[in-house]
Amino acid sequence: MAPAMNHAAKSAVVLLSGGLDSMVCAGLAREAGFEVLALTVDYQQRHRVELEAARRIAGLHADRHLILPLDLSAFGGSALTADIAVPKGGVEEGIPATYVPARNTVFLSLALAWGEAVGARDLFVGVNAVDYSGYPDCRPEFIAAFEALANRATKAGVEGDRFTVHAPLLHMTKADIAREAARLGLDAGLSHSCYDPAADGAACGRCDACRLRAKGFEDAGLPDPTRYAEA
């Protein structure tokens, strides 16, 4: 059951994918005293099991949860939205095939629109610039640029009711994030990170997301609660 609404608290829109990073981000927003308005984008991603993970997480840690359909498979251009193989040879340098064109720009724009509509001026996104697989929209420069855009592109922003984009995981390692989940008392097993799960939702264990997640738990000295497919 979602926590009771605290009407004295400010609201924040939290992008909730269903992954570990977004789960920790929601936990940190709640710890900071915000009501959590969780936004999940159903972009027809191949790893659709993460939508169920987002529902589970939101049921425990959000005051309101919106799943917004936006079919990015119409554009393609990514191993997550088109018939392109998910790389499984290990994390490599450069921007991988799982990069979805402008995804975080699109998602933060949706969070911005919802936030402006409901009076929430704080946006939380679980991007990470340390163990981030090379995505350009997970970098500090991107977050700063989007916050500047938000305050120039909205009625609220230009009238002085400014937006803040929070990226509390930006400079954390995956081990740091795993530790934060434990500190916050979150059940990391509810989250899903795999880009190419089995039909029953089990993680493949070999894609970049699985490798980074597993290494994070290992480096943190914590048990990995992920359910992996049998080899």
mmCIF file of C-alpha atoms in Angstrom:
data_model
loop_
_atom_site.group_PDB
_atom_site.id
_atom_site.type_symbol
_atom_site.label_atom_id
_atom_site.label_comp_id
_atom_site.label_asym_id
_atom_site.label_seq_id
_atom_site.Cartn_x
_atom_site.Cartn_y
_atom_site.Cartn_z
ATOM 1 C CA MET A 1 0.000 0.000 0.000
ATOM 2 C CA ALA A 2 1.293 3.463 -0.883
ATOM 3 C CA PRO A 3 2.156 5.728 2.035
ATOM 4 C CA ALA A 4 -0.470 8.189 3.250
ATOM 5 C CA MET A 5 -0.300 11.619 1.666
ATOM 6 C CA ASN A 6 1.368 14.301 3.760
ATOM 7 C CA HIS A 7 -0.358 17.492 2.702
ATOM 8 C CA ALA A 8 2.326 19.647 4.339
ATOM 9 C CA ALA A 9 4.998 18.215 2.075
ATOM 10 C CA LYS A 10 6.078 19.471 -1.322
ATOM 11 C CA SER A 11 5.592 17.194 -4.273
ATOM 12 C CA ALA A 12 8.305 15.934 -6.590
ATOM 13 C CA VAL A 13 7.965 14.125 -9.886
ATOM 14 C CA VAL A 14 10.258 11.097 -9.850
ATOM 15 C CA LEU A 15 11.064 9.222 -13.046
ATOM 16 C CA LEU A 16 10.518 5.592 -12.056
ATOM 17 C CA SER A 17 11.652 3.042 -14.633
ATOM 18 C CA GLY A 18 11.497 0.043 -12.331
ATOM 19 C CA GLY A 19 15.286 -0.241 -12.136
ATOM 20 C CA LEU A 20 17.419 -0.093 -9.014
ATOM 21 C CA ASP A 21 18.620 3.454 -9.683
ATOM 22 C CA SER A 22 15.132 4.892 -10.020
ATOM 23 C CA MET A 23 13.980 2.973 -6.946
ATOM 24 C CA VAL A 24 16.759 4.494 -4.856
ATOM 25 C CA CYS A 25 15.978 7.895 -6.352
ATOM 26 C CA ALA A 26 12.359 7.597 -5.193
ATOM 27 C CA GLY A 27 13.546 6.539 -1.749
ATOM 28 C CA LEU A 28 15.843 9.554 -1.506
ATOM 29 C CA ALA A 29 13.060 11.904 -2.616
ATOM 30 C CA ARG A 30 10.798 10.549 0.108
ATOM 31 C CA GLU A 31 13.627 10.767 2.680
ATOM 32 C CA ALA A 32 14.035 14.426 1.712
ATOM 33 C CA GLY A 33 10.397 15.020 2.630
ATOM 34 C CA PHE A 34 8.746 15.080 -0.770
ATOM 35 C CA GLU A 35 5.496 13.466 -1.775
ATOM 36 C CA VAL A 36 6.495 11.172 -4.602
ATOM 37 C CA LEU A 37 4.651 11.483 -7.896
ATOM 38 C CA ALA A 38 6.139 8.573 -9.816
ATOM 39 C CA LEU A 39 6.197 8.779 -13.609
ATOM 40 C CA THR A 40 6.854 5.628 -15.620
ATOM 41 C CA VAL A 41 7.035 5.822 -19.403
ATOM 42 C CA ASP A 42 5.829 2.805 -21.334
ATOM 43 C CA TYR A 43 7.906 3.364 -24.444
ATOM 44 C CA GLN A 44 7.406 -0.163 -25.799
ATOM 45 C CA GLN A 45 10.788 -1.205 -24.441
ATOM 46 C CA ARG A 46 11.692 -4.832 -25.033
ATOM 47 C CA HIS A 47 12.340 -5.355 -21.322
ATOM 48 C CA ARG A 48 8.687 -4.743 -20.456
ATOM 49 C CA VAL A 49 8.992 -6.644 -17.188
ATOM 50 C CA GLU A 50 10.429 -3.411 -15.775
ATOM 51 C CA LEU A 51 6.926 -1.885 -15.981
ATOM 52 C CA GLU A 52 5.713 -4.493 -13.490
ATOM 53 C CA ALA A 53 8.723 -3.678 -11.309
ATOM 54 C CA ALA A 54 7.770 0.003 -11.442
ATOM 55 C CA ARG A 55 4.228 -0.852 -10.328
ATOM 56 C CA ARG A 56 5.547 -2.863 -7.383
ATOM 57 C CA ILE A 57 7.937 -0.128 -6.303
ATOM 58 C CA ALA A 58 5.375 2.650 -6.693
ATOM 59 C CA GLY A 59 2.860 0.689 -4.647
ATOM 60 C CA LEU A 60 5.253 0.863 -1.715
ATOM 61 C CA HIS A 61 7.096 4.142 -2.192
ATOM 62 C CA ALA A 62 4.964 6.574 -4.218
ATOM 63 C CA ASP A 63 1.944 8.685 -3.370
ATOM 64 C CA ARG A 64 0.760 8.603 -6.964
ATOM 65 C CA HIS A 65 1.887 6.588 -9.982
ATOM 66 C CA LEU A 66 1.304 7.446 -13.611
ATOM 67 C CA ILE A 67 2.265 5.086 -16.434
ATOM 68 C CA LEU A 68 2.352 7.111 -19.622
ATOM 69 C CA PRO A 69 2.291 5.350 -23.025
ATOM 70 C CA LEU A 70 4.739 6.723 -25.592
ATOM 71 C CA ASP A 71 5.689 4.342 -28.385
ATOM 72 C CA LEU A 72 9.356 5.064 -29.119
ATOM 73 C CA SER A 73 9.560 1.852 -31.111
ATOM 74 C CA ALA A 74 8.033 3.922 -33.928
ATOM 75 C CA PHE A 75 11.408 5.701 -34.099
ATOM 76 C CA GLY A 76 13.623 2.683 -33.412
ATOM 77 C CA GLY A 77 17.349 3.336 -33.368
ATOM 78 C CA SER A 78 18.065 1.355 -30.211
ATOM 79 C CA ALA A 79 18.464 -2.244 -29.123
ATOM 80 C CA LEU A 80 15.731 -1.513 -26.563
ATOM 81 C CA THR A 81 13.119 -0.394 -29.100
ATOM 82 C CA ALA A 82 14.043 -2.103 -32.379
ATOM 83 C CA ASP A 83 15.129 -5.468 -33.723
ATOM 84 C CA ILE A 84 18.768 -4.921 -32.783
ATOM 85 C CA ALA A 85 20.687 -7.417 -30.647
ATOM 86 C CA VAL A 86 21.399 -6.401 -27.054
ATOM 87 C CA PRO A 87 25.207 -6.518 -26.593
ATOM 88 C CA LYS A 88 26.318 -9.208 -24.158
ATOM 89 C CA GLY A 89 30.070 -9.284 -24.571
ATOM 90 C CA GLY A 90 30.870 -7.047 -21.628
ATOM 91 C CA VAL A 91 30.782 -3.318 -20.934
ATOM 92 C CA GLU A 92 32.748 -1.499 -23.635
ATOM 93 C CA GLU A 93 33.906 2.056 -24.246
ATOM 94 C CA GLY A 94 31.667 4.393 -26.213
ATOM 95 C CA ILE A 95 27.902 4.753 -26.503
ATOM 96 C CA PRO A 96 26.292 1.297 -26.662
ATOM 97 C CA ALA A 97 23.479 -0.004 -28.869
ATOM 98 C CA THR A 98 21.114 0.169 -25.880
ATOM 99 C CA TYR A 99 21.196 3.975 -25.989
ATOM 100 C CA VAL A 100 17.669 5.186 -26.819
ATOM 101 C CA PRO A 101 17.830 8.437 -28.845
ATOM 102 C CA ALA A 102 17.201 11.426 -26.546
ATOM 103 C CA ARG A 103 15.412 9.217 -23.985
ATOM 104 C CA ASN A 104 16.220 11.163 -20.847
ATOM 105 C CA THR A 105 15.497 14.456 -22.603
ATOM 106 C CA VAL A 106 12.081 13.119 -23.608
ATOM 107 C CA PHE A 107 11.365 11.639 -20.177
ATOM 108 C CA LEU A 108 12.435 14.730 -18.248
ATOM 109 C CA SER A 109 10.311 16.857 -20.576
ATOM 110 C CA LEU A 110 7.298 14.723 -19.653
ATOM 111 C CA ALA A 111 8.169 14.997 -15.958
ATOM 112 C CA LEU A 112 8.492 18.756 -16.395
ATOM 113 C CA ALA A 113 5.074 19.003 -18.035
ATOM 114 C CA TRP A 114 3.404 16.957 -15.304
ATOM 115 C CA GLY A 115 5.228 18.903 -12.615
ATOM 116 C CA GLU A 116 4.118 22.241 -14.042
ATOM 117 C CA ALA A 117 0.538 21.009 -14.337
ATOM 118 C CA VAL A 118 0.279 19.844 -10.714
ATOM 119 C CA GLY A 119 2.504 22.430 -9.028
ATOM 120 C CA ALA A 120 5.527 20.210 -8.403
ATOM 121 C CA ARG A 121 8.731 22.141 -8.992
ATOM 122 C CA ASP A 122 11.199 19.373 -8.147
ATOM 123 C CA LEU A 123 12.104 16.652 -10.627
ATOM 124 C CA PHE A 124 14.122 13.570 -9.676
ATOM 125 C CA VAL A 125 15.976 11.394 -12.160
ATOM 126 C CA GLY A 126 18.251 8.451 -11.370
ATOM 127 C CA VAL A 127 21.001 9.143 -13.879
ATOM 128 C CA ASN A 128 24.526 8.133 -12.990
ATOM 129 C CA ALA A 129 27.729 9.495 -14.514
ATOM 130 C CA VAL A 130 30.142 6.990 -12.965
ATOM 131 C CA ASP A 131 28.890 3.520 -13.972
ATOM 132 C CA TYR A 132 26.561 4.621 -16.758
ATOM 133 C CA SER A 133 27.534 2.639 -19.856
ATOM 134 C CA GLY A 134 28.515 5.749 -21.794
ATOM 135 C CA TYR A 135 25.101 7.356 -22.231
ATOM 136 C CA PRO A 136 25.416 11.092 -23.038
ATOM 137 C CA ASP A 137 22.158 11.912 -21.222
ATOM 138 C CA CYS A 138 23.526 10.670 -17.887
ATOM 139 C CA ARG A 139 26.179 13.376 -17.540
ATOM 140 C CA PRO A 140 26.316 16.433 -15.235
ATOM 141 C CA GLU A 141 26.324 18.813 -18.207
ATOM 142 C CA PHE A 142 23.038 17.346 -19.396
ATOM 143 C CA ILE A 143 21.344 17.775 -16.011
ATOM 144 C CA ALA A 144 22.501 21.393 -15.730
ATOM 145 C CA ALA A 145 21.396 22.145 -19.282
ATOM 146 C CA PHE A 146 17.970 20.606 -18.774
ATOM 147 C CA GLU A 147 17.368 22.543 -15.563
ATOM 148 C CA ALA A 148 18.246 25.763 -17.388
ATOM 149 C CA LEU A 149 15.889 24.805 -20.213
ATOM 150 C CA ALA A 150 13.086 23.984 -17.756
ATOM 151 C CA ASN A 151 13.251 27.471 -16.301
ATOM 152 C CA ARG A 152 13.213 29.128 -19.717
ATOM 153 C CA ALA A 153 10.611 26.933 -21.413
ATOM 154 C CA THR A 154 7.762 27.012 -18.880
ATOM 155 C CA LYS A 155 5.261 29.567 -17.602
ATOM 156 C CA ALA A 156 6.253 28.690 -14.044
ATOM 157 C CA GLY A 157 9.951 29.131 -14.752
ATOM 158 C CA VAL A 158 9.760 32.486 -16.489
ATOM 159 C CA GLU A 159 7.449 33.798 -13.750
ATOM 160 C CA GLY A 160 10.024 32.901 -11.085
ATOM 161 C CA ASP A 161 8.512 29.669 -9.766
ATOM 162 C CA ARG A 162 11.665 27.794 -10.622
ATOM 163 C CA PHE A 163 12.239 24.101 -11.216
ATOM 164 C CA THR A 164 15.081 22.084 -9.735
ATOM 165 C CA VAL A 165 16.317 18.888 -11.342
ATOM 166 C CA HIS A 166 17.677 16.514 -8.720
ATOM 167 C CA ALA A 167 20.074 13.770 -9.768
ATOM 168 C CA PRO A 168 21.154 12.392 -6.376
ATOM 169 C CA LEU A 169 22.919 9.349 -7.860
ATOM 170 C CA LEU A 170 24.919 11.350 -10.389
ATOM 171 C CA HIS A 171 28.326 10.826 -8.797
ATOM 172 C CA MET A 172 27.695 7.466 -7.130
ATOM 173 C CA THR A 173 29.121 4.125 -8.193
ATOM 174 C CA LYS A 174 26.799 1.148 -8.536
ATOM 175 C CA ALA A 175 28.181 -0.076 -5.225
ATOM 176 C CA ASP A 176 27.206 3.245 -3.613
ATOM 177 C CA ILE A 177 23.703 2.863 -5.044
ATOM 178 C CA ALA A 178 23.373 -0.697 -3.738
ATOM 179 C CA ARG A 179 24.440 0.539 -0.300
ATOM 180 C CA GLU A 180 21.915 3.388 -0.451
ATOM 181 C CA ALA A 181 19.151 0.897 -1.214
ATOM 182 C CA ALA A 182 20.137 -1.073 1.871
ATOM 183 C CA ARG A 183 20.411 2.059 4.024
ATOM 184 C CA LEU A 184 16.955 3.208 2.947
ATOM 185 C CA GLY A 185 15.496 -0.196 3.730
ATOM 186 C CA LEU A 186 14.466 -0.821 0.126
ATOM 187 C CA ASP A 187 13.943 -4.313 -1.234
ATOM 188 C CA ALA A 188 16.291 -4.225 -4.224
ATOM 189 C CA GLY A 189 14.819 -7.526 -5.386
ATOM 190 C CA LEU A 190 11.667 -5.686 -6.442
ATOM 191 C CA SER A 191 13.623 -3.742 -9.055
ATOM 192 C CA HIS A 192 14.542 -4.908 -12.548
ATOM 193 C CA SER A 193 17.570 -3.835 -14.585
ATOM 194 C CA CYS A 194 18.094 -6.422 -17.343
ATOM 195 C CA TYR A 195 17.779 -5.235 -20.949
ATOM 196 C CA ASP A 196 17.034 -8.680 -22.375
ATOM 197 C CA PRO A 197 15.169 -10.764 -19.807
ATOM 198 C CA ALA A 198 13.896 -14.293 -20.323
ATOM 199 C CA ALA A 199 10.209 -14.901 -21.027
ATOM 200 C CA ASP A 200 9.587 -15.436 -17.310
ATOM 201 C CA GLY A 201 11.271 -12.136 -16.417
ATOM 202 C CA ALA A 202 14.558 -13.595 -15.177
ATOM 203 C CA ALA A 203 17.611 -11.425 -15.847
ATOM 204 C CA CYS A 204 20.019 -12.581 -18.557
ATOM 205 C CA GLY A 205 23.098 -11.843 -16.438
ATOM 206 C CA ARG A 206 25.191 -10.851 -19.469
ATOM 207 C CA CYS A 207 23.941 -7.492 -20.786
ATOM 208 C CA ASP A 208 25.611 -4.255 -19.656
ATOM 209 C CA ALA A 209 22.840 -3.483 -17.157
ATOM 210 C CA CYS A 210 23.115 -6.918 -15.545
ATOM 211 C CA ARG A 211 26.909 -6.769 -15.377
ATOM 212 C CA LEU A 212 26.951 -3.296 -13.804
ATOM 213 C CA ARG A 213 24.227 -4.222 -11.313
ATOM 214 C CA ALA A 214 25.913 -7.478 -10.274
ATOM 215 C CA LYS A 215 29.279 -5.752 -9.859
ATOM 216 C CA GLY A 216 27.614 -3.076 -7.746
ATOM 217 C CA PHE A 217 26.269 -5.588 -5.238
ATOM 218 C CA GLU A 218 29.564 -7.482 -5.238
ATOM 219 C CA ASP A 219 31.647 -4.337 -4.663
ATOM 220 C CA ALA A 220 29.248 -3.225 -1.913
ATOM 221 C CA GLY A 221 29.607 -6.589 -0.176
ATOM 222 C CA LEU A 222 25.857 -7.138 -0.358
ATOM 223 C CA PRO A 223 23.906 -10.184 -1.568
ATOM 224 C CA ASP A 224 22.568 -9.808 -5.099
ATOM 225 C CA PRO A 225 18.783 -10.343 -4.941
ATOM 226 C CA THR A 226 18.446 -10.570 -8.739
ATOM 227 C CA ARG A 227 16.801 -13.667 -10.224
ATOM 228 C CA TYR A 228 18.945 -14.792 -13.129
ATOM 229 C CA ALA A 229 17.973 -17.119 -15.957
ATOM 230 C CA GLU A 230 19.554 -20.558 -15.852
ATOM 231 C CA ALA A 231 22.576 -20.907 -18.106
#
